Coordinates of C-alpha atoms in Angstrom, one line a residue:
Chain A
X1 CA 26.2 58.5 48.8
X2 CA 27.5 62.1 48.7
X3 CA 26.6 62.5 52.4
X4 CA 28.4 59.3 53.3
X5 CA 31.6 60.5 51.6
X6 CA 31.3 63.9 53.3
X7 CA 30.9 62.2 56.7
X8 CA 33.8 59.8 56.0
X9 CA 36.1 62.6 55.0
X10 CA 35.2 64.7 58.0
X11 CA 35.8 61.8 60.3
X12 CA 39.2 61.2 58.7
X13 CA 40.3 64.8 59.0
X14 CA 39.1 65.2 62.5
X15 CA 40.6 61.8 63.5
X16 CA 44.0 63.4 62.9
X17 CA 43.2 66.1 65.4
X18 CA 42.3 63.9 68.3
X19 CA 44.4 64.9 71.2
X20 CA 46.5 62.4 73.1
X21 CA 44.4 60.7 75.8
X22 CA 44.6 62.2 79.2
X23 CA 47.4 60.5 81.1
X24 CA 46.3 61.6 84.5
X25 CA 43.4 62.9 86.7
X26 CA 44.0 66.7 87.3
X27 CA 40.7 67.5 88.8
X28 CA 40.7 71.3 89.5
X29 CA 44.5 71.6 89.7
X30 CA 44.8 74.6 87.3
X31 CA 42.3 76.7 89.2
X32 CA 43.6 75.9 92.6
X33 CA 47.2 76.5 91.6
X34 CA 46.3 79.9 90.2
X35 CA 44.4 80.8 93.3
X36 CA 47.4 79.9 95.4
X37 CA 49.9 81.8 93.2
X38 CA 47.7 84.8 93.3
X39 CA 46.7 84.9 96.9
X40 CA 49.0 82.6 98.9
X41 CA 46.6 82.8 101.9
X42 CA 45.2 80.1 104.1
X43 CA 42.0 79.6 102.0
X44 CA 44.0 79.1 98.8
X45 CA 46.5 76.8 100.4
X46 CA 43.6 74.7 101.8
X47 CA 42.0 74.6 98.4
X48 CA 45.2 73.4 96.8
X49 CA 45.7 70.7 99.5
X50 CA 42.1 69.5 99.0
X51 CA 42.7 69.0 95.3
X52 CA 46.0 67.2 95.9
X53 CA 44.1 64.7 98.1
X54 CA 41.5 64.1 95.4
X55 CA 44.1 63.7 92.7
X56 CA 46.3 61.3 94.7
X57 CA 43.4 59.2 96.0
X58 CA 41.6 59.0 92.7
X59 CA 44.2 58.4 90.0
X60 CA 42.8 57.8 86.6
X61 CA 43.8 58.5 83.0
X62 CA 45.8 56.0 81.0
X63 CA 48.7 55.9 83.5
X64 CA 46.4 55.5 86.6
X65 CA 49.0 57.1 88.9
X66 CA 49.2 60.6 90.4
X67 CA 50.7 63.1 87.9
X68 CA 54.3 64.1 88.3
X69 CA 55.2 66.5 91.0
X70 CA 51.8 66.4 92.9
X71 CA 52.9 64.1 95.7
X72 CA 56.2 66.0 96.2
X73 CA 54.5 69.4 96.2
X74 CA 51.8 68.1 98.6
X75 CA 54.4 66.6 100.9
X76 CA 56.3 69.9 100.9
X77 CA 53.2 71.9 101.9
X78 CA 52.4 69.4 104.7
X79 CA 55.9 69.6 106.1
X80 CA 55.5 73.4 106.1
X81 CA 52.3 72.9 108.1
X82 CA 54.3 70.7 110.6
X83 CA 52.7 67.5 109.3
X84 CA 56.3 66.3 108.8
X85 CA 55.8 62.5 108.8
X86 CA 52.9 62.5 106.3
X87 CA 54.9 65.0 104.2
X88 CA 58.0 62.8 104.2
X89 CA 56.0 59.7 103.2
X90 CA 54.6 61.6 100.2
X91 CA 58.1 62.7 99.1
X92 CA 59.2 59.1 99.3
X93 CA 56.2 58.1 97.2
X94 CA 57.1 60.6 94.6
X95 CA 60.6 59.1 94.3
X96 CA 59.1 55.6 94.1
X97 CA 56.6 56.5 91.4
X98 CA 59.0 58.8 89.5
X99 CA 62.7 57.7 90.1
X100 CA 63.9 60.6 88.0
X101 CA 62.7 62.9 90.9
X102 CA 65.2 61.3 93.3
X103 CA 68.1 63.8 92.9
X104 CA 65.9 66.8 93.5
X105 CA 63.7 65.3 96.3
X106 CA 66.6 63.9 98.2
X107 CA 68.1 67.3 98.1
X108 CA 64.9 68.6 99.7
X109 CA 64.9 65.9 102.3
X110 CA 68.5 66.7 103.3
X111 CA 67.6 70.4 103.4
X112 CA 64.7 69.6 105.8
X113 CA 67.0 67.6 108.1
X114 CA 69.6 70.3 108.4
Chain B
X1 CA 26.4 74.4 47.8
X2 CA 25.1 71.9 50.4
X3 CA 26.0 72.4 54.1
X4 CA 27.8 69.1 54.0
X5 CA 30.2 70.4 51.3
X6 CA 30.7 73.6 53.3
X7 CA 31.8 71.6 56.3
X8 CA 34.3 69.6 54.2
X9 CA 35.8 72.8 52.7
X10 CA 36.0 74.4 56.2
X11 CA 37.9 71.4 57.4
X12 CA 40.2 71.4 54.5
X13 CA 41.2 75.0 55.1
X14 CA 41.2 75.1 58.8
X15 CA 42.3 71.6 59.7
X16 CA 43.2 71.2 63.3
X17 CA 46.2 73.5 63.3
X18 CA 48.2 75.5 60.8
X19 CA 51.2 73.3 60.3
X20 CA 54.6 74.1 58.8
X21 CA 56.1 72.0 56.1
X22 CA 58.7 70.5 58.5
X23 CA 58.3 67.3 60.3
X24 CA 58.7 67.3 64.0
X25 CA 61.9 65.3 63.7
X26 CA 63.4 68.2 61.7
X27 CA 61.8 71.2 63.5
X28 CA 62.5 69.8 66.9
X29 CA 65.6 67.6 66.1
X30 CA 67.1 68.4 69.5
X31 CA 64.2 66.9 71.4
X32 CA 64.5 63.6 69.4
X33 CA 68.3 63.6 69.8
X34 CA 68.4 64.4 73.6
X35 CA 65.1 62.8 74.5
X36 CA 64.7 65.0 77.6
X37 CA 62.5 63.6 80.4
X38 CA 62.6 66.0 83.3
X39 CA 61.5 69.6 82.5
X40 CA 61.8 72.6 84.9
X41 CA 59.2 75.3 84.3
X42 CA 60.9 78.6 84.9
X43 CA 58.7 81.5 86.2
X44 CA 57.2 83.2 83.1
X45 CA 58.8 86.5 82.0
X46 CA 56.0 89.1 81.9
X47 CA 56.7 91.9 79.5
X48 CA 53.0 92.7 79.1
X49 CA 51.0 95.4 80.9
X50 CA 48.8 92.7 82.6
X51 CA 50.3 92.3 86.1
X52 CA 48.7 88.9 86.6
X53 CA 49.7 87.4 83.3
X54 CA 52.7 85.7 84.9
X55 CA 50.4 83.7 87.3
X56 CA 47.9 82.9 84.5
X57 CA 50.7 81.1 82.6
X58 CA 52.7 79.7 85.5
X59 CA 49.7 77.9 86.9
X60 CA 48.7 76.3 83.6
X61 CA 52.0 75.1 82.1
X62 CA 52.5 71.9 84.1
X63 CA 49.4 70.0 82.9
X64 CA 50.0 70.2 79.1
X65 CA 53.7 69.1 79.5
X66 CA 52.9 66.3 81.9
X67 CA 50.1 65.2 79.5
X68 CA 52.7 64.9 76.7
X69 CA 54.5 62.4 78.8
X70 CA 57.2 64.4 80.6
X71 CA 58.2 64.6 84.3
X72 CA 57.7 68.2 85.3
X73 CA 59.7 69.3 88.4
X74 CA 57.2 69.9 91.2
X75 CA 56.3 73.5 90.4
X76 CA 55.8 74.8 93.9
X77 CA 58.8 73.1 95.4
X78 CA 61.0 74.5 92.5
X79 CA 59.5 77.9 93.0
X80 CA 60.4 77.9 96.7
X81 CA 63.9 76.8 95.9
X82 CA 64.3 79.5 93.2
X83 CA 63.0 82.2 95.6
X84 CA 65.3 81.0 98.4
X85 CA 68.3 81.3 96.1
X86 CA 67.1 84.7 94.9
X87 CA 66.8 83.2 91.4
X88 CA 63.1 83.7 90.8
X89 CA 63.7 86.0 87.9
X90 CA 64.0 84.0 84.7
X91 CA 65.6 86.9 82.8
X92 CA 68.7 86.0 84.8
X93 CA 68.9 82.6 83.3
X94 CA 67.5 82.6 79.8
X95 CA 70.8 83.5 78.1
X96 CA 73.1 81.8 80.6
X97 CA 74.6 78.4 80.9
X98 CA 71.9 76.2 82.4
X99 CA 74.0 73.4 83.7
X100 CA 73.8 74.6 87.3
X101 CA 70.0 74.8 87.1
X102 CA 70.0 71.3 85.6
X103 CA 72.2 70.0 88.4
X104 CA 70.1 71.5 91.3
X105 CA 66.8 70.3 89.9
X106 CA 67.8 67.2 88.1
X107 CA 66.3 68.7 85.0
X108 CA 67.2 67.8 81.4
X109 CA 65.5 71.0 80.0
X110 CA 64.1 74.3 81.2
X111 CA 61.0 75.9 79.8
X112 CA 61.0 79.7 79.5
X113 CA 57.8 81.5 78.7
X114 CA 57.9 85.2 77.6
X115 CA 54.6 87.1 77.6
X116 CA 55.1 89.9 75.2
X117 CA 51.5 91.2 75.2
X118 CA 48.3 90.6 77.1
X119 CA 45.5 93.1 76.7
X120 CA 41.8 93.2 76.0
X121 CA 39.4 95.0 73.7
X122 CA 35.6 95.0 73.7
X123 CA 35.3 91.5 72.3
X124 CA 38.8 89.9 72.5
X125 CA 41.8 89.1 74.7
X126 CA 45.0 89.6 72.7
X127 CA 48.1 87.6 73.7
X128 CA 51.6 87.4 72.2
X129 CA 53.5 84.6 74.0
X130 CA 56.7 82.9 73.2
X131 CA 57.8 79.5 74.5
X132 CA 61.5 78.4 74.6
X133 CA 62.6 75.0 75.8
X134 CA 66.4 74.9 76.4
X135 CA 68.6 71.9 77.2
X136 CA 70.4 72.1 80.5
X137 CA 73.1 69.8 79.0
X138 CA 73.9 71.5 75.7
X139 CA 72.2 74.9 76.2
X140 CA 70.6 74.4 72.8
X141 CA 67.0 75.5 72.1
X142 CA 65.1 72.3 71.7
X143 CA 61.7 73.7 71.0
X144 CA 60.4 77.2 70.4
X145 CA 57.1 78.6 69.2
X146 CA 55.6 82.1 69.3
X147 CA 51.9 82.8 69.0
X148 CA 49.7 85.9 68.5
X149 CA 46.6 84.5 70.0
X150 CA 43.2 86.2 69.9
X151 CA 40.7 84.9 72.3
X152 CA 37.3 85.8 71.1
X153 CA 34.7 86.6 73.8
X154 CA 31.9 87.9 71.5
X155 CA 28.4 86.8 72.3
X156 CA 25.4 86.6 70.0
X157 CA 22.0 87.5 71.6
X158 CA 20.1 86.0 68.7
X159 CA 18.0 89.2 68.6
X160 CA 17.5 91.0 65.4
X161 CA 17.6 94.7 64.5
X162 CA 19.1 97.5 66.5
X163 CA 18.0 96.1 69.8
X164 CA 19.9 92.9 68.9
X165 CA 23.1 94.8 68.0
X166 CA 22.9 96.7 71.3
X167 CA 22.3 93.4 73.2
X168 CA 25.2 91.7 71.4
X169 CA 27.6 94.6 72.4
X170 CA 26.4 94.6 76.0
X171 CA 26.7 90.8 76.3
X172 CA 30.1 90.7 74.7
X173 CA 31.4 93.4 77.0
X174 CA 30.1 91.6 80.0
X175 CA 31.5 88.3 78.7
X176 CA 35.0 89.8 78.1
X177 CA 35.0 91.2 81.7
X178 CA 33.9 87.8 83.1
X179 CA 36.1 85.6 81.0
X180 CA 38.3 83.6 83.4
X181 CA 41.8 84.5 82.2
X182 CA 43.3 81.4 83.5
X183 CA 41.2 79.6 80.9
X184 CA 42.6 81.8 78.2
X185 CA 46.2 81.0 79.3
X186 CA 45.3 77.3 79.5
X187 CA 44.0 77.3 75.9
X188 CA 47.1 79.2 74.7
X189 CA 49.3 76.5 76.3
X190 CA 47.2 73.6 75.1
X191 CA 47.1 74.9 71.5
X192 CA 50.8 75.6 71.4
X193 CA 52.0 72.3 72.9
X194 CA 49.7 70.1 70.8
X195 CA 52.7 69.4 68.5
X196 CA 55.2 68.8 71.4
X197 CA 56.9 65.4 70.9
X198 CA 55.5 62.6 73.0
X199 CA 57.8 62.0 76.0
X200 CA 58.7 59.0 78.2
X201 CA 55.3 58.5 79.9
X202 CA 53.2 59.0 76.8
X203 CA 52.2 56.4 74.3
X204 CA 55.1 55.5 71.9
X205 CA 57.6 58.0 73.3
X206 CA 59.6 60.0 70.7
X207 CA 58.1 58.0 67.8
X208 CA 56.1 60.9 66.4
X209 CA 58.9 62.5 64.4
X210 CA 57.3 62.0 61.1
X211 CA 54.3 64.1 62.0
X212 CA 54.2 67.7 60.8
X213 CA 55.3 70.4 63.3
X214 CA 53.2 73.4 64.0
X215 CA 54.4 76.7 62.6
X216 CA 57.1 78.3 64.7
X217 CA 55.4 81.7 64.6
X218 CA 51.6 81.5 64.3
X219 CA 48.4 83.5 64.6
X220 CA 45.2 81.9 65.8
X221 CA 41.8 82.8 67.0
X222 CA 40.5 80.8 70.0
X223 CA 37.3 80.9 72.0
X224 CA 35.6 79.1 74.8
X225 CA 34.2 76.8 72.1
X226 CA 37.7 75.8 70.8
X227 CA 38.7 72.2 71.3
X228 CA 41.9 73.0 73.1

């Protein structure tokens, strides 16, 4: 009986500590972001682009959409690598998925046109 | 005393986080009043002696905020814009009117991170980091916490006697050197933001005001085994 009470108590206490469920699939985003920030070379950029592809093509978590900012950042990197059309499509998708991004992303698109 | 009782006592004293006596709706009243959605992460301000501390934190701040339900301004795009505008130094902005920043990035709030200390000893990494979220509309501080965080890297060889002691020291020193510091920064951020109010894309946005806030200034020991 004592053991049952202990287990019940521990379950209740720890239950209050449960983190919010993951909203998104982040894959290796932290590691690849850090590598790019530190090195900013071709290898680190390719590593980051690879993880963007995985995140965008395999959304999961409770929201089941790519996390905020990922499509816009990926689109920006692609435009810098002269993959302008694919990059532009990703920026459009960011605005469609997250309408609050529109003022900022539209500013970027205008900047690219000029 | 039975092991079961020890566990219960440990849970009572440790809990999941040292909380203040204030509810989140009181401690972070500005967040509940303004209900910000778009957050701009400013490049961390590094006042420590570890030259890479800025990158450790900059690369690990997006995930915890997005996971609390906020739209985080695309970090690399925003970084590029800040650099182009010669505005990559957050010290320039932290005490200034943020309405211009808000306008350019469409951000409701800007997060400043100040790394006061990052150094390591034989068995620990010691960090003192402060987080300040400021409204770009009112310039008010919406959320702030400062933590003295000790990341424990000690390793037990499970050997007894003097040989065991020597082995523990050697393993701990090696583990400290090999600890991925990005993981240390990730845990600092995850621990701190666990009491951040749930935003627009989270379950029940801004409905968690009755929960207790974490202490505004805290000390904690974390390790690779920590849940955060």
